Coordinates of C-alpha atoms and ligand atoms in Angstrom, one line a residue:
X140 CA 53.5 106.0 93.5
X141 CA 51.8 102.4 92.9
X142 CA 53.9 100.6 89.8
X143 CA 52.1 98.4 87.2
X144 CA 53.5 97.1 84.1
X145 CA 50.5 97.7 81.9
X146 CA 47.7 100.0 82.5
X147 CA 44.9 99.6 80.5
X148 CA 42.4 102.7 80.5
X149 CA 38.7 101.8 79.1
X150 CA 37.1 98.8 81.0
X151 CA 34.8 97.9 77.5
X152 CA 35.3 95.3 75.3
X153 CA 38.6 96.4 73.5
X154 CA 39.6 96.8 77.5
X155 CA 38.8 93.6 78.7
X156 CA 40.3 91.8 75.2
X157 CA 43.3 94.0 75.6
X158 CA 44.0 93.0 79.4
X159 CA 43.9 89.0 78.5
X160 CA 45.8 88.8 75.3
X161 CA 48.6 90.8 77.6
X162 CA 48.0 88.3 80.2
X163 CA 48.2 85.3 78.1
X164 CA 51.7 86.5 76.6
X165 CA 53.1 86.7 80.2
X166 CA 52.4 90.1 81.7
X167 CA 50.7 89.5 85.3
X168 CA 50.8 93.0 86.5
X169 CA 47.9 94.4 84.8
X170 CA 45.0 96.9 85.9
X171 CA 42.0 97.9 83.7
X172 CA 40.7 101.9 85.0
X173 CA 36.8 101.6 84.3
X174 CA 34.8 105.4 85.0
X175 CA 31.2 103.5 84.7
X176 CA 29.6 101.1 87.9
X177 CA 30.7 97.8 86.1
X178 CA 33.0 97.0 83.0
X179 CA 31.3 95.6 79.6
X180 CA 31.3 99.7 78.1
X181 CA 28.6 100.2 75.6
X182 CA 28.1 96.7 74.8
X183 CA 25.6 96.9 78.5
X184 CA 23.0 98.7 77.0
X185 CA 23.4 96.7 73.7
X186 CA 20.7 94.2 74.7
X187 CA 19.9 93.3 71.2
X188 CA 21.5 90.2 69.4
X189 CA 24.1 89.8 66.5
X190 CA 26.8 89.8 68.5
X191 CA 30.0 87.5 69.0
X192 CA 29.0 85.7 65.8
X193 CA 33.0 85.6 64.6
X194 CA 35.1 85.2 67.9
X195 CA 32.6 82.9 69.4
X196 CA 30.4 81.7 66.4
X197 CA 27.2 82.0 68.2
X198 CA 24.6 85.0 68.4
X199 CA 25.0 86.8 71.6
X200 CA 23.4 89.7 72.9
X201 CA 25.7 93.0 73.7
X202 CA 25.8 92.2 77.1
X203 CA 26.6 88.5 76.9
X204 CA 29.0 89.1 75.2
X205 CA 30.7 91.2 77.4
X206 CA 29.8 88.6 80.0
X207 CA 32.3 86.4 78.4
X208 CA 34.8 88.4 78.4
X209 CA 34.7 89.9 81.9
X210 CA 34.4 85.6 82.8
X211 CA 38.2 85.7 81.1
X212 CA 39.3 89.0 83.4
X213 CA 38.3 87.3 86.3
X214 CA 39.6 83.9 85.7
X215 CA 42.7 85.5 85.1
X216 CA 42.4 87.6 88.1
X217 CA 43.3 90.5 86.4
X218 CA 42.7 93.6 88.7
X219 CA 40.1 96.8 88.1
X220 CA 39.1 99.6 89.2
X221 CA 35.3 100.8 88.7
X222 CA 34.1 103.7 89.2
X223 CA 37.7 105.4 88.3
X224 CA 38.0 108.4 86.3
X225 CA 41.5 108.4 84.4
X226 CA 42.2 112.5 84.3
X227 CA 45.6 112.7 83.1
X228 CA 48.2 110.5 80.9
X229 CA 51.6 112.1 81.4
X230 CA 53.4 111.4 78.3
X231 CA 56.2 109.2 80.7
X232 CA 53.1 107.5 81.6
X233 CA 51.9 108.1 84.6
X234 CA 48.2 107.8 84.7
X235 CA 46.4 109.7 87.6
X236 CA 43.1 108.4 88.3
X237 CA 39.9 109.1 91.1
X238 CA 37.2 107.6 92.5
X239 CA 34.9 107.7 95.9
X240 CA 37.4 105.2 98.0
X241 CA 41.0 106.2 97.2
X242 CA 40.6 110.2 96.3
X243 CA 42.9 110.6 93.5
X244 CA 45.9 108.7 93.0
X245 CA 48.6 107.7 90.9
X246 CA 49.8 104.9 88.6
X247 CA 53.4 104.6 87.1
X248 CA 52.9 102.3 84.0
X249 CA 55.2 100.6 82.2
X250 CA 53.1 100.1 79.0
X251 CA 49.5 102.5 78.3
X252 CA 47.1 100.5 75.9
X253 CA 44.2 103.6 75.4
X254 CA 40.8 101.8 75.3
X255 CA 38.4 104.6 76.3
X256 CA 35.7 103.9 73.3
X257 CA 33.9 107.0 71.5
X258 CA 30.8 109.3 72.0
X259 CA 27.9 110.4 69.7
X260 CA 28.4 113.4 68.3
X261 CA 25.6 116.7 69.5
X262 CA 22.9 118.6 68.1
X263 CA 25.3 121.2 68.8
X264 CA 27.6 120.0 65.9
X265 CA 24.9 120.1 63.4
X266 CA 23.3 123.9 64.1
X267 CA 19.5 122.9 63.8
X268 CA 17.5 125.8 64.4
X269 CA 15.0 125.6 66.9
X270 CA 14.3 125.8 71.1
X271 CA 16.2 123.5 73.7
X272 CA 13.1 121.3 73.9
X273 CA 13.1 117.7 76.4
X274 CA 12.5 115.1 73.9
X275 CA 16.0 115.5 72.2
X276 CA 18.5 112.6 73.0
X277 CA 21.5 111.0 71.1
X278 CA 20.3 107.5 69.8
X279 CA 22.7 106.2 72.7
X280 CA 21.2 108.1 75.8
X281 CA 18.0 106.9 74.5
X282 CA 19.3 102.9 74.1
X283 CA 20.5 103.8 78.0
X284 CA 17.5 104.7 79.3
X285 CA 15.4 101.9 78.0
X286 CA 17.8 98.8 78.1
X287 CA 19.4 99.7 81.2
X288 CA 17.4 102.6 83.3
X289 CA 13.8 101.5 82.5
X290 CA 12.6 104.8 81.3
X291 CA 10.7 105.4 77.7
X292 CA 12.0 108.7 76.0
X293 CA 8.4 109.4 74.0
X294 CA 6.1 107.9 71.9
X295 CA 6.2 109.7 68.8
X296 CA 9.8 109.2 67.1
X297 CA 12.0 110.3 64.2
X298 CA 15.5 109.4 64.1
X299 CA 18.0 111.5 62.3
X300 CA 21.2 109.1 61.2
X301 CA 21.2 106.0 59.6
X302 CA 24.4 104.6 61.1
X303 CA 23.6 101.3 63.2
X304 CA 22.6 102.6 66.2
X305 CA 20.0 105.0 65.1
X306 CA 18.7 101.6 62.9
X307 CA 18.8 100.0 66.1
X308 CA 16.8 102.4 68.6
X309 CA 14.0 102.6 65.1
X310 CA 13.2 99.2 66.0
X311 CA 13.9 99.1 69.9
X312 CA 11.5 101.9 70.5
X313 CA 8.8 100.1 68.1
X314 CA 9.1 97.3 70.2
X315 CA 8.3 99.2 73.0
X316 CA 5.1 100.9 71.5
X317 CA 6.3 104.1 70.4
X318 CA 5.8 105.1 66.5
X319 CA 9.3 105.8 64.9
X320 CA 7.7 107.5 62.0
X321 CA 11.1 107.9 59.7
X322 CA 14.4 107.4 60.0
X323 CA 16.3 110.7 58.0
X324 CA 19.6 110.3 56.5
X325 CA 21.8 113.1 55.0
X326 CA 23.8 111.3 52.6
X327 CA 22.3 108.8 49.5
X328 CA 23.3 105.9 51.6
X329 CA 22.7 104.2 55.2
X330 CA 25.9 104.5 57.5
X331 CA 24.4 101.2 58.9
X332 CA 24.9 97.4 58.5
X333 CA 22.7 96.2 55.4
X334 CA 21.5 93.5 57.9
X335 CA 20.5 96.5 60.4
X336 CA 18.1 97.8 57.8
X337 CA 16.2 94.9 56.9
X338 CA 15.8 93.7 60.2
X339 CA 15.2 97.1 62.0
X340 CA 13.4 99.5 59.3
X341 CA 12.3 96.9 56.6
X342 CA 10.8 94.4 59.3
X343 CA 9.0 97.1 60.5
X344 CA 7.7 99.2 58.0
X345 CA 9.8 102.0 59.1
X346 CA 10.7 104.5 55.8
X347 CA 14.0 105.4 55.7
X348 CA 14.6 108.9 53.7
X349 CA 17.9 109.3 52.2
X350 CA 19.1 112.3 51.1
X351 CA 17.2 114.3 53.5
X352 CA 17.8 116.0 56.9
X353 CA 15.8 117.7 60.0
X354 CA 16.1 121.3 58.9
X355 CA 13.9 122.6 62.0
X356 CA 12.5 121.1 65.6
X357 CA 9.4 122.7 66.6
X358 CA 8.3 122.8 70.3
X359 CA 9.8 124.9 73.3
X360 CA 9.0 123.1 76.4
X361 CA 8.8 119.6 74.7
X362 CA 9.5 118.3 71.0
X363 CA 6.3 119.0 69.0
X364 CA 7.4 118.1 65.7
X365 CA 10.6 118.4 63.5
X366 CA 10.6 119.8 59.7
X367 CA 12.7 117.2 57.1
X368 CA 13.7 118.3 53.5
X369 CA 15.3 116.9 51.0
X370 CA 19.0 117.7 50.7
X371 CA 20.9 118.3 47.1
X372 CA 24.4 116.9 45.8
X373 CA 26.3 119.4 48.0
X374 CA 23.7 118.3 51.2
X375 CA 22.1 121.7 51.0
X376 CA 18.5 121.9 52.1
X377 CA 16.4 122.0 48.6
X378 CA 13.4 124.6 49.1
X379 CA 10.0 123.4 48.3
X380 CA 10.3 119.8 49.7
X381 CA 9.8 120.7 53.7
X382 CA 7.4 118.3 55.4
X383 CA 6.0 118.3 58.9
X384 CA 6.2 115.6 61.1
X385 CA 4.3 115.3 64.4
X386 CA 6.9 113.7 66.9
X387 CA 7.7 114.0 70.7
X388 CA 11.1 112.7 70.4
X389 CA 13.6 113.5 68.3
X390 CA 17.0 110.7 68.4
X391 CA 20.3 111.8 67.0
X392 CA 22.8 109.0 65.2
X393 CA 24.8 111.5 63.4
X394 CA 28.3 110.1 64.1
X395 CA 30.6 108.6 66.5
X396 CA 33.8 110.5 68.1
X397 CA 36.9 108.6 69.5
X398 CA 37.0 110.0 73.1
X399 CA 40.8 111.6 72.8
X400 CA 41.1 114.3 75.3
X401 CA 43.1 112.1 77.2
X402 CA 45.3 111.0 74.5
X403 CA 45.5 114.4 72.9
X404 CA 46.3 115.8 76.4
X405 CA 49.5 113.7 76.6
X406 CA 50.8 114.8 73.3
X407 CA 50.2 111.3 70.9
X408 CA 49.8 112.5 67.5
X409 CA 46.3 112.5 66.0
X410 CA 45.0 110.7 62.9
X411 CA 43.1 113.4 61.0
X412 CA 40.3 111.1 59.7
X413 CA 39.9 108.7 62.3
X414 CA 39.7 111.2 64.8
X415 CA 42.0 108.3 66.6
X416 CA 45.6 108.2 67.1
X417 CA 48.0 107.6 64.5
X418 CA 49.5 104.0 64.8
X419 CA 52.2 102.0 63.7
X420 CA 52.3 98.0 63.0
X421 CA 52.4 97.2 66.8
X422 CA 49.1 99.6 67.7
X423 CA 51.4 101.8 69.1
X424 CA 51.0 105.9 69.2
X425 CA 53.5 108.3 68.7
X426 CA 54.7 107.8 72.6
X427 CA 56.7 104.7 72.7
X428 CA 54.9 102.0 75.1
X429 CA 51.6 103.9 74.7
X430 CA 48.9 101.5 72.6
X431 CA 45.4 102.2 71.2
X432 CA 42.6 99.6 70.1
X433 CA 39.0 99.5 69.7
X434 CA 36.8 103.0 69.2
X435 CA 39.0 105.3 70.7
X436 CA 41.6 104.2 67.4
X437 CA 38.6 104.5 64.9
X438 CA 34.9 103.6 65.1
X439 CA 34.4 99.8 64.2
X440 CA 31.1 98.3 62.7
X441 CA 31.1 95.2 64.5
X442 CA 32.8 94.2 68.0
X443 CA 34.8 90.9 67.1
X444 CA 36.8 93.2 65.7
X445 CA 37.0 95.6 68.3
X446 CA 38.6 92.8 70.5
X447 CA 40.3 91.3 67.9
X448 CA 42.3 94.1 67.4
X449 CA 42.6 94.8 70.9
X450 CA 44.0 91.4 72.1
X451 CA 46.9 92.4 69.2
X452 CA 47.2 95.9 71.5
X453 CA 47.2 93.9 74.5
X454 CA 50.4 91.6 73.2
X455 CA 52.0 93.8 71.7
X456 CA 51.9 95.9 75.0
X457 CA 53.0 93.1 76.5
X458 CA 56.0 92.7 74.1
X459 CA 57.1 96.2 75.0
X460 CA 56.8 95.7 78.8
X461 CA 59.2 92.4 78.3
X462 CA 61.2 93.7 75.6
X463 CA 62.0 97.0 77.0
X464 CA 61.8 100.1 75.4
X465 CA 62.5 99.6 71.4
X466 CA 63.8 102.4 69.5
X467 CA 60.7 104.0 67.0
X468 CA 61.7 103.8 63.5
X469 CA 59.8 106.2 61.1
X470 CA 57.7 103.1 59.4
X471 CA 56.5 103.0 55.4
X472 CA 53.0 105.2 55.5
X473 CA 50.6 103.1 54.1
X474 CA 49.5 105.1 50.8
X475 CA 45.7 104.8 49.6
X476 CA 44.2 104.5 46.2
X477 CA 41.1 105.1 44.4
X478 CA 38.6 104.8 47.3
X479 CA 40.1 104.1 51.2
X480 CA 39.6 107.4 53.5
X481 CA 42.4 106.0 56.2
X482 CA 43.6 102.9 57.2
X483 CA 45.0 101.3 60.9
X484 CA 47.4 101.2 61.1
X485 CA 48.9 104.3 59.2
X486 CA 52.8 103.3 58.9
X487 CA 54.3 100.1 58.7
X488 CA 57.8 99.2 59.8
X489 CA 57.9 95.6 57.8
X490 CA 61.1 94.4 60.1
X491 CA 58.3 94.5 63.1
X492 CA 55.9 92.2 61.2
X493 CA 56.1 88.9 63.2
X494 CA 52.6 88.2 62.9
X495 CA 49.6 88.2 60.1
X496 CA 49.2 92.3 60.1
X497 CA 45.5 93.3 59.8
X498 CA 45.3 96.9 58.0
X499 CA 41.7 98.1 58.3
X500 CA 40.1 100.6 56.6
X501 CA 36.6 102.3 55.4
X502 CA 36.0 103.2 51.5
X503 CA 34.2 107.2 51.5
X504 CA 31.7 106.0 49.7
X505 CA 29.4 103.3 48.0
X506 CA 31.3 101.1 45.8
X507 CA 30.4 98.4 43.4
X508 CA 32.2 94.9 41.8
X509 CA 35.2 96.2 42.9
X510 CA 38.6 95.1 44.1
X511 CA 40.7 95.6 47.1
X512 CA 44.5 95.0 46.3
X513 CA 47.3 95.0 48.4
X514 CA 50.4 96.3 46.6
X515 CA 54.0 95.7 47.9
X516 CA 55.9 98.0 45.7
X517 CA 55.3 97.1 42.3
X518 CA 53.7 93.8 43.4
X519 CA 50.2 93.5 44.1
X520 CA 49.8 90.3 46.9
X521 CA 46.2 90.9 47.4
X522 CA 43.4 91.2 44.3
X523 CA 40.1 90.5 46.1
X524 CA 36.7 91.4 44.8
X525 CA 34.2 93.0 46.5
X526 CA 30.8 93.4 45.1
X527 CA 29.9 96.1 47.2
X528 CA 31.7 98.0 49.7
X529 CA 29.8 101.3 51.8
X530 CA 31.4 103.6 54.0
X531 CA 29.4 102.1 57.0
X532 CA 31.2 98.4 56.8
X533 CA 35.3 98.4 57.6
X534 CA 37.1 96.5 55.3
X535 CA 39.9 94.5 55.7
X536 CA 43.4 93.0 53.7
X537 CA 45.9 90.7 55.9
X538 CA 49.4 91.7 55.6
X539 CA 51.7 88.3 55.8
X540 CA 55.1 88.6 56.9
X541 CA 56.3 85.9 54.4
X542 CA 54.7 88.3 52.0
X543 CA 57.3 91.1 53.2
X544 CA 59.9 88.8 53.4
X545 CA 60.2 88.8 49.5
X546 CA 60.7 92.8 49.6
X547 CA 64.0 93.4 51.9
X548 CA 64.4 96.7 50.2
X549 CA 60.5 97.5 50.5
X550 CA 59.6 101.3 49.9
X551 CA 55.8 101.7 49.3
X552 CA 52.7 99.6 51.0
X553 CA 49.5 100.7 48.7
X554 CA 45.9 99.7 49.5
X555 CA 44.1 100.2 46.1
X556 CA 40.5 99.8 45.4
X557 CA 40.1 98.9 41.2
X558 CA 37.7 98.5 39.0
X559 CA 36.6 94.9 37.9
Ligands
FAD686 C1 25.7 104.3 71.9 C2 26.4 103.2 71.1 C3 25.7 102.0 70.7 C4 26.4 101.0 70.0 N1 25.7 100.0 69.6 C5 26.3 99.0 69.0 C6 25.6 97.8 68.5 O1 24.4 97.8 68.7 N2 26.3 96.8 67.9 C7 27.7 96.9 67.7 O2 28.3 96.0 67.1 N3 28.3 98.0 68.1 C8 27.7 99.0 68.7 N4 28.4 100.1 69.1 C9 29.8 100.1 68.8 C10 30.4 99.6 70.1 O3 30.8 100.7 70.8 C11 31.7 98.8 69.8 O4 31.4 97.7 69.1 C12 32.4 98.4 71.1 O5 31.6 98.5 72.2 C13 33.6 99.3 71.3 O6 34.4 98.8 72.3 P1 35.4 99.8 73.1 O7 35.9 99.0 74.2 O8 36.3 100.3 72.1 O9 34.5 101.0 73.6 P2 33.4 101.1 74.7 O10 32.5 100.0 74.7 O11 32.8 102.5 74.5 O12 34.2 101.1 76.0 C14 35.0 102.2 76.4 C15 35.1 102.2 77.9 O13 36.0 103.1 78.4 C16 35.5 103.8 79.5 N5 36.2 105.1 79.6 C17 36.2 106.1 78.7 N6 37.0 107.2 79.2 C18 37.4 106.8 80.4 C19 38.2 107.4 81.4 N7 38.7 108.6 81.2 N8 38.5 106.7 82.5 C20 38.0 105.5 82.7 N9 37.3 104.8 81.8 C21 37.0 105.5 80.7 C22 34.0 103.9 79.2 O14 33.3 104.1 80.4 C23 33.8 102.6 78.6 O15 33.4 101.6 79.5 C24 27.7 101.1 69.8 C25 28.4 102.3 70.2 C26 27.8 103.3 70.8 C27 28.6 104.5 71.2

C-alpha cells in the first residue's frame, strides 16, 4: 500500500489552503483526492464577484479565486488526484480511493485533514406536498447548470431560502432573462449576507417575503406554479394568506449540510449543531492525526475564511506528521452564553495554544447593539460591540496565548453575547 504523510480529502478551497500551509511548514509528501474533473470545489460555478476581498484584498470572482490557489498547489508541486472518489477512511487512516485509471486503491496516511465541503439540503427534507415535477432544482444545481453547463432551468422563478446562494441565483437568473418573481423565506430574517440582498433582490426589484414558505407545487409533468403562505411564530402555515404564483421553476436554498458520511463512517465524533466534527484547538477530530476545515467542519459565510482556517488544519496536520503522535488530553469545552449556537473549535486544551486561536461561531438569531465577550474564568479579555449580529454571518473572537498565559490553573473558556 502507497504511504503519504498527509492526505488531504476535498480538492476545494479549504483543500487546496490546507495542502500549502502543510507544505510551507515542511511536509512534502502531500496528496489532495478530488471526486470532480478539476479542483476549485464549488467556488467553479461561483462565477459572480465578492470574493478574495480579505486574503487577497481585491474582488475576485469564485473561480479566480480558486485560480490562485490551485497556482500555489502547482508551484509547490503538490500532487492530486481528479476524478478520485475517497469511499472509506479507516479510523488508522487508511484512505481507499477510485477512479477510471488506477481501479481502486489504497493510501496509508500519516495525518487525514477532511476537506470534502457540504451539500444543499432536499425537497425531501421539507415534505412539500405536491407531484415530482422537472422544474425543481437546489439553488446549486441550478448555479451549475448556468455558470458552468450552459443550460437555463426556466423562465418563470421563485426561490425558497434566503441564505446567499438562493440571493445569488435571484439575481443570476434575472440576468439571464428569467423572472424570479419572489424570493420566500421561513424565518423573519434573510440567512444571507446583507450585501447579497441589496445587490441581488433590492437592485433588482425582487420582493423578498419573510416569514413565509411554499406550502404546495402545482404541476405534474413540469412546475406550473407553487402556493406561498405566510408562516406564524412557531413557522406553521397561517390559513387564509395562500397566494398563487405562476412559476416554471421552483429553486431550493433551504440549508447547507457538511458532507460526513465519510467521517461518520470512521467513527470521529459528531458536533450536533454544526453537523461537522467536533474539534479541538489544533482542528483535530476525535481520531488523533485526523483534521477538519472548511464546510465539512461547519458552513462558512464567506471563503477567506474557509481557507483561513484551513491553512491552520493544514499546519497543524503538519505538526502532527513531524511531531508524532501527541497524546489527546480531554481540552476545556468552550461554554456559550446568551446567544452562540456552537462554536469551532468546541474544547480547548490552553497548553496547545501556540498561536492566535480563532473560535468561530454563529448567534441563532438576530441581535442588536450587542457584545461579544471572551471570558477566561472570571476575566473577560474580550468586550467587543456588535451592532448587529444575524444567524447568517459567523462571528469571530481571537484567543491569544499570552492571554492564557495569565490563567495556568484555567477552568472555564465562555463566549458570551451581552447586552450594551
Ligand atoms: C451551491 C453552493 C454555492 C455557494 N456559493 C457561494 C458564494 O456564492 N459565495 C461564497 O462565499 N460561498 C459560497 N458557497 C460556500 C462555499 O462552498 C464555500 O465558501 C467554500 O467553497 C467551501 O470550501 P470547501 O473547500 O470547504 O468546500 P467545497 O468548495 O464544497 O469543496 C469540497 C470539495 O471536496 C470534494 N469532495 C467531497 N467529497 C469527496 C470525496 N468523497 N472524495 C473526493 N472528493 C470529495 C468536492 O468535490 C469538492 O470539490 C457556496 C456553497 C454551495 C454549496
Amino acid at each position: 500500500m502507497k504511504q503519504t504523510e498527509i492526505v488531504i480529502v476535498g480538492g476545494g478551497p479549504a483543500g487546496l489552503a490546507a495542502a500549502c500551509a502543510a507544505y510551507d511548514a515542511g511536509v512534502k509528501d502531500i496528496l489532495i483526492l478530488e471526486r470532480d474533473r478539476e479542483l476549485g470545489g464549488i467556488l467553479n460555478q461561483c462565477i459572480h464577484n465578492g470574493f478574495g476581498l480579505q486574503t487577497f484584498q481585491e474582488e475576485l470572482t469564485g473561480p479566480e479565486y480558486a485560480h490562485r490557489f490551485m497556482e500555489m498547489v502547482q508551484q509547490r508541486e503538490i500532487p492530486y488526484l481528479l476524478n478520485t472518489m475517497v469511499l472509506d477512511i479507516t479510523s488508522d487512516k487508511v484512505v481507499t480511493a477510485m477512479n477510471r485509471e488506477d481501479g481502486v486503491f489504497q493510501v496509508q496516511a500519516g495525518a487525514i485533514v477532511l476537506t470534502m465541503g457540504c451539500r444543499e439540503r432536499s425537497r425531501g427534507a421539507l415534505n412539500t406536498p405536491g407531484y415530482r415535477p422537472a422544474g425543481d432544482y437546489s439553488a446549486g444545481t441550478a448555479q451549475r447548470l448556468v455558470n458552468m453547463e450552459g443550460w437555463m432551468p426556466g423562465k418563470e422563478v421563485v426561490i425558497l431560502g434566503s441564505g446567499d446562494i438562493g440571493l445569488i441565483m435571484a439575481r443570476r437568473m434575472t440576468l439571464e432573462g428569467a423572472k424570479v418573481r419572489c424570493v420566500a423565506e421561513i424565518m423573519p430574517y434573510s440567512g444571507g449576507l446583507k450585501r447579497n440582498i441589496v445587490q441581488c433582490l433590492e437592485d433588482f426589484d425582487i420582493p423578498l417575503l419573510l416569514s413565509h414558505t411554499v406550502v404546495d407545487i402545482h404541476g405534474k409533468e413540469r412546475v406550473t406554479g407553487v402556493t406561498i403562505a405566510q408562516v406564524d411564530g412557531n413557522l406553521k402555515p397561517i390559513p387564509g394568506t395562500e397566494v398563487d404564483y405562476p412559476c416554471d421553476t421552483l429553486l431550493l436554498s433551504v440549508g447547507l449540510l457538511p458532507e460526513n458520511e465519510l467521517s461518520r463512517a470512521m467513527g470521529v465524533e459528531m458536533a450536533p449543531v454544526t453537523g461537522g466534527p467536533a474539534v479541538n484547538e489544533r482542528l483535530e477530530t476525535s481520531i488523533p492525526g485526523v483534521f477538519a476545515a472548511g464546510n465539512v467542519l461547519h458552513v462558512h459565510d464567506l471563503v477567506d475564511y474557509v481557507s483561513q482556517e484551513a491553512s491552520e488544519a493544514g499546519r497543524n496536520a503538519a505538526e502532527f506528521v513531524n511531531g508524532g503522535a501527541q497524546a489527546q488530553k480531554p481540552g476545556i469545552p468552550v461554554t456559550l452564553q446568551g446567544g452562540p449556537r456552537y462554536s469551532v473549535p468546541c474544547t480547548i486544551d490552553p497548553g496547545k495554544v501556540q498561536r492566535d486561536l480563532v473560535i468561530r461561531f454563529r448567534v441563532g438569531s438576530v441581535m442588536k447593539n450587542r457584545f461579544v465577550s471572551l471570558y477566561l474564568d472570571e476575566e473577560r479579555v474580550i468586550h467587543r460591540k456588535r451592532p448587529v449580529m444575524a444567524p447568517g454571518e459567523m462571528e469571530q473572537v481571537v484567543l491569544k496565548p499570552e492571554m492564557l498565559a495569565k490563567h495556568p490553573e484555567l477552568k472555564q473558556i465562555a463566549v458570551c453575547i451581552e447586552e450594551a
